[in-house]
mmCIF file of C-alpha atoms in Angstrom:
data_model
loop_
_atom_site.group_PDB
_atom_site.id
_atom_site.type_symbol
_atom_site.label_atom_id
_atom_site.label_comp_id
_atom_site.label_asym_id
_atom_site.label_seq_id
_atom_site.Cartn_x
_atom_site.Cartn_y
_atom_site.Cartn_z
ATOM 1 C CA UNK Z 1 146.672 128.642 70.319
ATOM 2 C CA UNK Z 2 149.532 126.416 70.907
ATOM 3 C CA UNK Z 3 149.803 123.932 73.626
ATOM 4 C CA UNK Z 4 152.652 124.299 76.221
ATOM 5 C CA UNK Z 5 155.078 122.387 75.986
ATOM 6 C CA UNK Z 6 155.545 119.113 78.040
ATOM 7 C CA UNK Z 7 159.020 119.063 80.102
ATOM 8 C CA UNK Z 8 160.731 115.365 80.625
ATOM 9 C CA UNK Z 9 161.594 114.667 84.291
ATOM 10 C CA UNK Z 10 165.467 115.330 83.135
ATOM 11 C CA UNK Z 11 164.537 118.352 82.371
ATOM 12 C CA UNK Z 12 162.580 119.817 85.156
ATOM 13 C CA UNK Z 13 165.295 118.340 87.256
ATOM 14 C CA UNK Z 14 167.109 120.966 86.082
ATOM 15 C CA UNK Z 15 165.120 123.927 86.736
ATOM 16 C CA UNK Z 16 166.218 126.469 88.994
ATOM 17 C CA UNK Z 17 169.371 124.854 89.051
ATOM 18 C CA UNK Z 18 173.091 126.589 87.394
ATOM 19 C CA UNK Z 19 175.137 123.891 86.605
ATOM 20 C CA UNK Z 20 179.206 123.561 86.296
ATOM 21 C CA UNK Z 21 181.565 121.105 85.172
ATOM 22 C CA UNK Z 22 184.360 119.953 87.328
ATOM 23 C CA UNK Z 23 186.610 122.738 86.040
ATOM 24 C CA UNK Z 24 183.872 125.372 85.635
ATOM 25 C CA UNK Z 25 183.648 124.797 89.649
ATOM 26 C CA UNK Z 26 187.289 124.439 90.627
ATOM 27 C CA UNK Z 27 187.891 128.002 89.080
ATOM 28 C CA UNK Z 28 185.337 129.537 91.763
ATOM 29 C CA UNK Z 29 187.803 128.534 94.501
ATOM 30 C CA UNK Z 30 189.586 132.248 93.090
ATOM 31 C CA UNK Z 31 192.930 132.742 95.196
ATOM 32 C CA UNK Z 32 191.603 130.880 98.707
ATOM 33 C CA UNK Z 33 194.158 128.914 99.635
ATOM 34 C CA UNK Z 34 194.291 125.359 100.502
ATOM 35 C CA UNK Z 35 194.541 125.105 104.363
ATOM 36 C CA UNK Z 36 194.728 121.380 105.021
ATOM 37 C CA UNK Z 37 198.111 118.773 103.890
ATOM 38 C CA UNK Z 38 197.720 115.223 103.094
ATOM 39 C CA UNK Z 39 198.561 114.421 106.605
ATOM 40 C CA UNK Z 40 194.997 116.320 107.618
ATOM 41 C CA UNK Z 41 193.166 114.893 104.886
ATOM 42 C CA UNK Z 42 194.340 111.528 106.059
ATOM 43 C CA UNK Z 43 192.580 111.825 109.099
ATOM 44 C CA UNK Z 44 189.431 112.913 107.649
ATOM 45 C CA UNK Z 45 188.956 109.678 104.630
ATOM 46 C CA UNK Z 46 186.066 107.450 106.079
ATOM 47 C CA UNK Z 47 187.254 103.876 105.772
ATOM 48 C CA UNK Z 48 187.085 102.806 101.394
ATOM 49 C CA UNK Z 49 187.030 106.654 100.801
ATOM 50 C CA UNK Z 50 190.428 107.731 97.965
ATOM 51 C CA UNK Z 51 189.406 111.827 98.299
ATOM 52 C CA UNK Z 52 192.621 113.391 97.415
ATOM 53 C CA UNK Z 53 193.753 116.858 98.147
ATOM 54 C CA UNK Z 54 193.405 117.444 94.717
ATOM 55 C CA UNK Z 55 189.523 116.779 95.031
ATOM 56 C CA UNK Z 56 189.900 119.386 98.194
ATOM 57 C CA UNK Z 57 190.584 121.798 96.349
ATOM 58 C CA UNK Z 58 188.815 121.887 93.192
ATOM 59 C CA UNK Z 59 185.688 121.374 94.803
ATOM 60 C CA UNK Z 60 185.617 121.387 98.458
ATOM 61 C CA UNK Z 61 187.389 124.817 98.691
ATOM 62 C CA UNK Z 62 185.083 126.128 96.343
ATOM 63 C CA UNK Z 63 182.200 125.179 98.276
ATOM 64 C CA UNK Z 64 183.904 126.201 101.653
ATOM 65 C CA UNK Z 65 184.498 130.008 99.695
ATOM 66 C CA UNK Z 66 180.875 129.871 99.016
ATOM 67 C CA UNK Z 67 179.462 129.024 102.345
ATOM 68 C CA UNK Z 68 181.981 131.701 103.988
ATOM 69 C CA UNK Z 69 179.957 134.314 101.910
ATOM 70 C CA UNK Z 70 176.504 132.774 102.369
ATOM 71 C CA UNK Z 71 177.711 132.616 106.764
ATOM 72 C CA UNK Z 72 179.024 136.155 106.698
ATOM 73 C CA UNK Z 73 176.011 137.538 104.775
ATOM 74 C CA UNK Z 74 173.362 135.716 107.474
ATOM 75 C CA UNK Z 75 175.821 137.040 110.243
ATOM 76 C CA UNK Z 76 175.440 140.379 109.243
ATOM 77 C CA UNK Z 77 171.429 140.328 108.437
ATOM 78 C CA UNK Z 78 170.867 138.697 112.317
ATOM 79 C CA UNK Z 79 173.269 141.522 113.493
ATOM 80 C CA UNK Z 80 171.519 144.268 111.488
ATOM 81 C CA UNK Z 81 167.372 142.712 112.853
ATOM 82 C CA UNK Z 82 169.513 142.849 116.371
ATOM 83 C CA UNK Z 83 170.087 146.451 116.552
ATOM 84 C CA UNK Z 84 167.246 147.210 114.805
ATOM 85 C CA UNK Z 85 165.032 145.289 117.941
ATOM 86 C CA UNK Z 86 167.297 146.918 120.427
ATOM 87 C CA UNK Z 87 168.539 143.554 121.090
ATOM 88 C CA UNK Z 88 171.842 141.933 122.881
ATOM 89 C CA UNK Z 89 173.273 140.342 119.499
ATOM 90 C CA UNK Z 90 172.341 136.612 119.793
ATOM 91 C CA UNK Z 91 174.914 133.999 118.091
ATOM 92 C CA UNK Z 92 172.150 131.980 116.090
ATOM 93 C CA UNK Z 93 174.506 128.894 114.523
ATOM 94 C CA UNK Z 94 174.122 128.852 110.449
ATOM 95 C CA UNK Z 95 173.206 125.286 109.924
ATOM 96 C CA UNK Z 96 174.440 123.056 106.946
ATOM 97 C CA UNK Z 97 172.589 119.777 106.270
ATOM 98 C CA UNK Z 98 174.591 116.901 104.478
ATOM 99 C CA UNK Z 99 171.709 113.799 102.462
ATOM 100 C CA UNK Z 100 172.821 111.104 100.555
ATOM 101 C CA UNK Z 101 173.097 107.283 100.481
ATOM 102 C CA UNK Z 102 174.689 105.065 102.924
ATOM 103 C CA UNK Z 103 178.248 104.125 101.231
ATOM 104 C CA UNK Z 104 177.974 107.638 99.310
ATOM 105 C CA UNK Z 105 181.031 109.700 101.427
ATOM 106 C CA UNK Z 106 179.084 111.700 103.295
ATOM 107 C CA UNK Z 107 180.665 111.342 106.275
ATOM 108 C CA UNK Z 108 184.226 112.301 104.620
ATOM 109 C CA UNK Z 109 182.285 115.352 103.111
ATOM 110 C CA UNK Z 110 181.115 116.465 106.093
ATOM 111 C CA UNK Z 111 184.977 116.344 108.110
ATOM 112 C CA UNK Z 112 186.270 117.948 105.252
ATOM 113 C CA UNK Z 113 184.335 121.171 105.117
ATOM 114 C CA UNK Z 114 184.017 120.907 108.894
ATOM 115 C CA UNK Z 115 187.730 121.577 108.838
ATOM 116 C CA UNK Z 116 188.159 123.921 105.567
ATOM 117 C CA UNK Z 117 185.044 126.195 106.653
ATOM 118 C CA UNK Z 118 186.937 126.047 110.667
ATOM 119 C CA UNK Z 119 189.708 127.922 108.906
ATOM 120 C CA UNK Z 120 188.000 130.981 107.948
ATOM 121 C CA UNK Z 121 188.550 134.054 110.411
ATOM 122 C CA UNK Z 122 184.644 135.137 110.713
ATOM 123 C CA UNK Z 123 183.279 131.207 111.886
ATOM 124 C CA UNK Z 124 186.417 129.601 113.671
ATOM 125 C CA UNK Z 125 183.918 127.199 115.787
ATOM 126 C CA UNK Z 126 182.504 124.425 113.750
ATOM 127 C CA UNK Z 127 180.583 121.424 115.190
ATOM 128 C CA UNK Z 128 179.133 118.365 113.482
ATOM 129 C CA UNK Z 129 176.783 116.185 114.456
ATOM 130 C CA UNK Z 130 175.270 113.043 112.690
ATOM 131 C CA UNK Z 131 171.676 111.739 112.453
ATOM 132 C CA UNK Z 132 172.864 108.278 114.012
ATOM 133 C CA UNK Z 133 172.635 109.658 117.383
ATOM 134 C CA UNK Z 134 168.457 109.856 116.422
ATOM 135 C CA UNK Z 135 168.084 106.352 115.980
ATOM 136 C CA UNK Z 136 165.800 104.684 118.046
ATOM 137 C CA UNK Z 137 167.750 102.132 120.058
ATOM 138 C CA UNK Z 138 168.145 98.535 119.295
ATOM 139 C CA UNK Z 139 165.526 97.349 122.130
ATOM 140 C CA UNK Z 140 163.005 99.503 120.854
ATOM 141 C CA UNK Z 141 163.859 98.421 116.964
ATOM 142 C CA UNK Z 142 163.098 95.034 118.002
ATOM 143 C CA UNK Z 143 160.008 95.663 120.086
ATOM 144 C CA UNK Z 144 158.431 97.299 116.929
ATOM 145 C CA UNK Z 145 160.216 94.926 114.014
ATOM 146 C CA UNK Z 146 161.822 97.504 112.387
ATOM 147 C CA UNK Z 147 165.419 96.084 112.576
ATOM 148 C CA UNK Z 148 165.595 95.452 109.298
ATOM 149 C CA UNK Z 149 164.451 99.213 108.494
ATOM 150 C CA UNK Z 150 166.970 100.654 110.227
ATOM 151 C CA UNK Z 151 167.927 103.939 108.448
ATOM 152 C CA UNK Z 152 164.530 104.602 107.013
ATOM 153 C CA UNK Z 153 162.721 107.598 108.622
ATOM 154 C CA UNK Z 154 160.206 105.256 110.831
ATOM 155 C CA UNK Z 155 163.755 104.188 112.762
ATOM 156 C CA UNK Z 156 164.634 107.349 113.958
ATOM 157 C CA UNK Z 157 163.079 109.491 116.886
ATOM 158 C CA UNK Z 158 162.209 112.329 115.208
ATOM 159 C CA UNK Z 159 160.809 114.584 117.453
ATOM 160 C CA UNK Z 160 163.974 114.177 119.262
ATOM 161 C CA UNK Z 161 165.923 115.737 116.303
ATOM 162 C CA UNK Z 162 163.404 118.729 115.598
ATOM 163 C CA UNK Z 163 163.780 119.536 119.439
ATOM 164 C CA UNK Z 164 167.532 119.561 119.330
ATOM 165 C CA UNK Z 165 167.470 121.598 116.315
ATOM 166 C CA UNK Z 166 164.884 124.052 117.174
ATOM 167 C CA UNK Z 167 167.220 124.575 120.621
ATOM 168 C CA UNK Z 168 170.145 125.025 118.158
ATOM 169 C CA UNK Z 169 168.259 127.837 116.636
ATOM 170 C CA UNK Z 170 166.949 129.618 119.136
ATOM 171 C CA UNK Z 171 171.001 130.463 120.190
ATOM 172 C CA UNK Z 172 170.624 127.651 123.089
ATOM 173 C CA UNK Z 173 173.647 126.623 124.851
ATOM 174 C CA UNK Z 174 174.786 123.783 125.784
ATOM 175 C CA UNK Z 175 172.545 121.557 123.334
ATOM 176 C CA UNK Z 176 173.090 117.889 123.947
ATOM 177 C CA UNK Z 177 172.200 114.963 121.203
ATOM 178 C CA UNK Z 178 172.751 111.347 121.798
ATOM 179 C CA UNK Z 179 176.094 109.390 120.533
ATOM 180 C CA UNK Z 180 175.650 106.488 118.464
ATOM 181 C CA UNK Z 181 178.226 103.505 117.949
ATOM 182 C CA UNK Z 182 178.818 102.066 114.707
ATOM 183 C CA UNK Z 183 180.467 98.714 116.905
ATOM 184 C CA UNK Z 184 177.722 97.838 118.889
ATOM 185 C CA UNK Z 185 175.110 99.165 116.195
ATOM 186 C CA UNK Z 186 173.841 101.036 119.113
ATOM 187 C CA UNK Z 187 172.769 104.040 121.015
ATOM 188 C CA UNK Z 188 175.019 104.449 123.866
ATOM 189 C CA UNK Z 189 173.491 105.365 126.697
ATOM 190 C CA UNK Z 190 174.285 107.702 129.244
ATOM 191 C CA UNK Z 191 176.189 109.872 126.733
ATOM 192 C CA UNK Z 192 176.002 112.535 124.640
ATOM 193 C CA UNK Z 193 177.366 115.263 122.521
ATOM 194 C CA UNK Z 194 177.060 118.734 123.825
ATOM 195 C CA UNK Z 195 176.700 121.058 121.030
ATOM 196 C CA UNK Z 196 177.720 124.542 122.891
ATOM 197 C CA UNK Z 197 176.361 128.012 120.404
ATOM 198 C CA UNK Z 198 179.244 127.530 117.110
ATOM 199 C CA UNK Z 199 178.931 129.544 114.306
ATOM 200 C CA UNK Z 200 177.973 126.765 112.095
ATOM 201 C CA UNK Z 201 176.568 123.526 112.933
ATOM 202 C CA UNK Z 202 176.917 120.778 110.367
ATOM 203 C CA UNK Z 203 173.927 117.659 110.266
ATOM 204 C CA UNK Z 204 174.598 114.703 108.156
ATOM 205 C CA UNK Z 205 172.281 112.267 107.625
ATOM 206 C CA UNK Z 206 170.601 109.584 105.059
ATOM 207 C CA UNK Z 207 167.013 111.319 105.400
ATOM 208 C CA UNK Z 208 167.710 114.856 106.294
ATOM 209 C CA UNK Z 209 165.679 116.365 102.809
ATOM 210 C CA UNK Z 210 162.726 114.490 103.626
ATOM 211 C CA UNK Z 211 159.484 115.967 104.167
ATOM 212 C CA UNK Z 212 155.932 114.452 103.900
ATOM 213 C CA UNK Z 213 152.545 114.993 102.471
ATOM 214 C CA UNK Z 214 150.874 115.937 105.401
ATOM 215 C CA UNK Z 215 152.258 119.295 105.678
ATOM 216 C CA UNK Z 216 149.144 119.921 102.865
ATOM 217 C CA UNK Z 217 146.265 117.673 104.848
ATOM 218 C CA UNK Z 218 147.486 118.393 108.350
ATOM 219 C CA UNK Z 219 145.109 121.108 110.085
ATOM 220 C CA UNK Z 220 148.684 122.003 112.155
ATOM 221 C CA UNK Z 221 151.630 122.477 109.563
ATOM 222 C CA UNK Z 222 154.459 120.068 110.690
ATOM 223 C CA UNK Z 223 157.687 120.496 110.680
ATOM 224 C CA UNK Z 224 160.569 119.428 108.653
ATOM 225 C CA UNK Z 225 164.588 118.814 109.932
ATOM 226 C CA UNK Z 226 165.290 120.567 106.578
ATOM 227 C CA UNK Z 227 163.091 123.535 107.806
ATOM 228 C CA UNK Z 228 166.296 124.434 110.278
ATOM 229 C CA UNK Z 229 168.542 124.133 107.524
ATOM 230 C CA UNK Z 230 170.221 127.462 106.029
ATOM 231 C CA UNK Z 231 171.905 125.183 103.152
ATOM 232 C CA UNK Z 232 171.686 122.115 101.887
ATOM 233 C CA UNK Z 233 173.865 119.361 99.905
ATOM 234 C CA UNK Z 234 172.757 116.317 98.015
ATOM 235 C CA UNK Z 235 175.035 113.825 97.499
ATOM 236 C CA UNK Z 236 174.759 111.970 94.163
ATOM 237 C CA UNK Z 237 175.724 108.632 92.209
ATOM 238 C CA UNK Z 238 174.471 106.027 89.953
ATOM 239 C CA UNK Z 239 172.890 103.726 91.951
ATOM 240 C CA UNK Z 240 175.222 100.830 90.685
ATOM 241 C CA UNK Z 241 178.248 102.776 91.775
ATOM 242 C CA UNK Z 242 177.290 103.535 95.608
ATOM 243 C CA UNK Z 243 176.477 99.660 95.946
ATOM 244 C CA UNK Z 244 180.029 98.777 94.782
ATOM 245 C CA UNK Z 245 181.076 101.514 96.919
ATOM 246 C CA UNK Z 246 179.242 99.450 99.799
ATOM 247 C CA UNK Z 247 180.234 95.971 98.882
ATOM 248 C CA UNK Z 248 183.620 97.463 98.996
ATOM 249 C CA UNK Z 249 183.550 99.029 102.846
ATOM 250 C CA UNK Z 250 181.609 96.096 103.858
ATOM 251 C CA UNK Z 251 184.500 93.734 102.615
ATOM 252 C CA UNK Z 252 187.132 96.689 104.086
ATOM 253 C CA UNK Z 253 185.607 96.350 107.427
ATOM 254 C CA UNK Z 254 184.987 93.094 107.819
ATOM 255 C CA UNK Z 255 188.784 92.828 107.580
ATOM 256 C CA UNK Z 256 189.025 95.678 110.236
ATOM 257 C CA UNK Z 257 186.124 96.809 112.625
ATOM 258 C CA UNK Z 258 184.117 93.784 112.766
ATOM 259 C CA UNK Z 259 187.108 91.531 113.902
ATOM 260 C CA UNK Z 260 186.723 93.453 117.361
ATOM 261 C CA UNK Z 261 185.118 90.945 119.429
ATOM 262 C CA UNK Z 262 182.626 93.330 120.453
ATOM 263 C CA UNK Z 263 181.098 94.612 117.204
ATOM 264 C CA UNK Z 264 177.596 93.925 116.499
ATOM 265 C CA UNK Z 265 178.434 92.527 112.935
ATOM 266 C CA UNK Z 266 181.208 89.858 114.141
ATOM 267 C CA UNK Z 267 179.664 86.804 113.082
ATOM 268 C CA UNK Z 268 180.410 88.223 109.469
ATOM 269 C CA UNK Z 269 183.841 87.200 110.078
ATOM 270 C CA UNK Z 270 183.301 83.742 109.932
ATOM 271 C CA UNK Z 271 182.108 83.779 106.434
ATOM 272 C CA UNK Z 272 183.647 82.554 103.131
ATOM 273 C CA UNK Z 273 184.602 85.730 101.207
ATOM 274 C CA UNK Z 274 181.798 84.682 98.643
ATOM 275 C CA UNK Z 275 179.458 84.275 101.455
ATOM 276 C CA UNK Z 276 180.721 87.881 102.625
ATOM 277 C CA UNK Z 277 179.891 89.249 99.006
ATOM 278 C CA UNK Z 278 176.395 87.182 98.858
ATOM 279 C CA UNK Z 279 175.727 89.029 102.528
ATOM 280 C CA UNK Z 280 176.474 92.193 101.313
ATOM 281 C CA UNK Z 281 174.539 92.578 98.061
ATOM 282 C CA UNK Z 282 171.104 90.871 100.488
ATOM 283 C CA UNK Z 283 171.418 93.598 103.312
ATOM 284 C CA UNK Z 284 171.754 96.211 99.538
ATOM 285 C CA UNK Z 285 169.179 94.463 98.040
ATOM 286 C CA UNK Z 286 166.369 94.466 100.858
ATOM 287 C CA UNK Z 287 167.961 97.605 103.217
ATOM 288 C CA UNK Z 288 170.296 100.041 101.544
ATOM 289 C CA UNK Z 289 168.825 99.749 97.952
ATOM 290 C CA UNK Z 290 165.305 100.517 98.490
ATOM 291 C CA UNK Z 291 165.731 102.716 101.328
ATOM 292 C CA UNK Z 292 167.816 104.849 98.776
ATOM 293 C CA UNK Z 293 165.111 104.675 95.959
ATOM 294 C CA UNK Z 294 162.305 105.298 98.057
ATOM 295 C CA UNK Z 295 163.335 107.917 100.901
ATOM 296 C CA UNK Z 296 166.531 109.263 100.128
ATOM 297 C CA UNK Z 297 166.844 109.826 95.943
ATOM 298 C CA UNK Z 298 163.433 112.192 96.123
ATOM 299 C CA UNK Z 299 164.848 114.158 98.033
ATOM 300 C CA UNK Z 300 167.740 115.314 95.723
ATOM 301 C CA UNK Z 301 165.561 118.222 94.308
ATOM 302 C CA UNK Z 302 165.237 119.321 97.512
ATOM 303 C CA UNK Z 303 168.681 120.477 97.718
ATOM 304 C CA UNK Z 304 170.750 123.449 97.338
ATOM 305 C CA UNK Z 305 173.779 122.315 96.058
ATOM 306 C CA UNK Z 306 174.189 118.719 94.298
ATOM 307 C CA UNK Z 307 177.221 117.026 94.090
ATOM 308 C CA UNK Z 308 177.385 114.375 91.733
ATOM 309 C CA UNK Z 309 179.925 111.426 91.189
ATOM 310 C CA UNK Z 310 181.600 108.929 89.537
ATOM 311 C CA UNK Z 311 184.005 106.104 89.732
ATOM 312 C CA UNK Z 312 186.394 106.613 92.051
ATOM 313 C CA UNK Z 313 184.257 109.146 94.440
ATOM 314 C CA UNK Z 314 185.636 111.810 91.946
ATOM 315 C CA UNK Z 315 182.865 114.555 91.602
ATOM 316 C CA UNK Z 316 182.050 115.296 88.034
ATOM 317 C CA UNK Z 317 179.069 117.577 88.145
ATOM 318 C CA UNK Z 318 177.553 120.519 90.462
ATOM 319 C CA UNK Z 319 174.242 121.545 90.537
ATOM 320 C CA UNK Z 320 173.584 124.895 92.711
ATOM 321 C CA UNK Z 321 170.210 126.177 92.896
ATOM 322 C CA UNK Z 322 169.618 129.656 91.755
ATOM 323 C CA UNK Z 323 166.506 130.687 93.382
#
């Protein structure tokens, strides 16, 4: 009797998964046309980001043609349980979850499809929120000396988030989350984003893949932000290549944002620029770095769709789970 054979972690990495090139994936766009100009797309690059309209289309519109299917499909299955209930048809939101590293472009990502899925006829209303607005505030970061593990899942309130996106998916209206502002570092209080029934709700976020052991010890079955997802996208890199992406938009906005008198991180502006670089690669080495290898990375597998890249944020690889 022969022994089964032992897969390498490459390798089950790939199960499950159909994978396309670059050109293998652009060709899937078919004859959708591209809806947004450079003048669009320049509203939508985060601050270091060089997406190009090129890089719209040969894999953003793809993946907007893809989710239009996947929306329409879940639109007509909650119509079809509707009538067969008897019920008033309820407008349920399809929800898209966005992981990946700090520095990564998921923040672009997310604008972008916000406004290429906006443009199809069937799902006109598309809202995004980000996980930011979850963080637990600075006062209460201090109080529990977690300042410096801000980003990792203990920093964020998430029972906050699972109640905002359970309301979200019970057809809720008028959902509100809590703004976040990247100047102060800071919730602000007193406001918030009202997230009124669209027809697809986008959630970015460093941890939104991650789930937890205890769902397998716990006596009560927890729950999981990825549990209200109906897709999911991974955001991939080399690690080496999101922290130049960082050092870079650190460098970028000390330059820009963190001149403002105001912002939390003004001091920076005072250093050398080799003190600025030194600064940069510490808060990598003991924040952004091992928050990435140790929460966000295993979550990858978790996703339905992978989008890997290389230099220049130019995606090179797709990975879309088949079952």
């Amino acid at each position: 009797m022969c022994a089964s054979p032992k897969l390498t972690t490459s390798e089950t990495d790939q199960i499950g998964y159909l994978n396309f090139s670059r050109e293998e994936w652009s060709k899937l766009r078919a004859y959708t046309p591209l809806p947004l100009t450079e003048s669009d797309l320049a509203t939508l690059r985060g601050i270091n980001e060089q997406i190009s309209l090129e890089e719209v289309a040969d894999i953003y519109l793809p993946l907007s043609r893809l989710l239009n299917l996947y929306v329409s499909a879940v639109q007509a299955m909650n119509k079809a349980t509707d009538t067969f209930l008897g019920h008033l048809p309820a407008r349920i939101p399809y929800v898209i979850g966005i992981a990946g590293s700090v520095a990564v472009g998921k923040s672009t990502i997310a604008r972008v499809l916000q406004a290429l899925l906006s443009r199809w006829p069937d799902h006109p209303k598309v809202d995004l929120i980000t996980t930011d607005g979850f963080l637990l505030s600075t006062k209460v970061l201090q109080k529990r000396g977690l300042m410096k593990r801000k980003g990792f899942p203990e920093s964020y309130d998430r029972l906050a988030l699972l109640r905002f996106l359970a309301q979200i998916k019970r057809g809720q209206a008028e959902v509100s989350a809590p703004v976040y502002s990247h100047l102060i570092y800071d919730i602000l209080q007193g406001e918030a984003k009202v997230v009124n029934q669209p027809d697809i709700l986008i959630v970015e976020g460093l941890n939104v893949l991650q789930s937890g052991s205890t769902r397998k010890t716990s006596k009560h079955p927890m729950m999981f932000v990825s549990d209200f997802f109906d897709f999911s996208i991974y955001i991939d890199a080399e690690e080496e290549l999101i922290e130049s992406w960082y050092l870079s938009r650190f460098l970028k906005l000390r330059e820009t944002v963190f001149t403002n008198p105001d912002s939390y991180f003004n001091r920076y502006t005072a250093l050398s620029s080799e003190e600025a670089v030194a600064q940069a690669k510490s808060i990598w080495r003991e924040i952004n770095g091992p928050n990435l290898r140790e929460n966000i990375m295993p979550t990858r597998e978790r996703a339905r769709l992978v989008l890997r890249k290389g230099t220049d944020h130019r995606v090179e690889e797709i990975r879309l789970r088949s079952m």
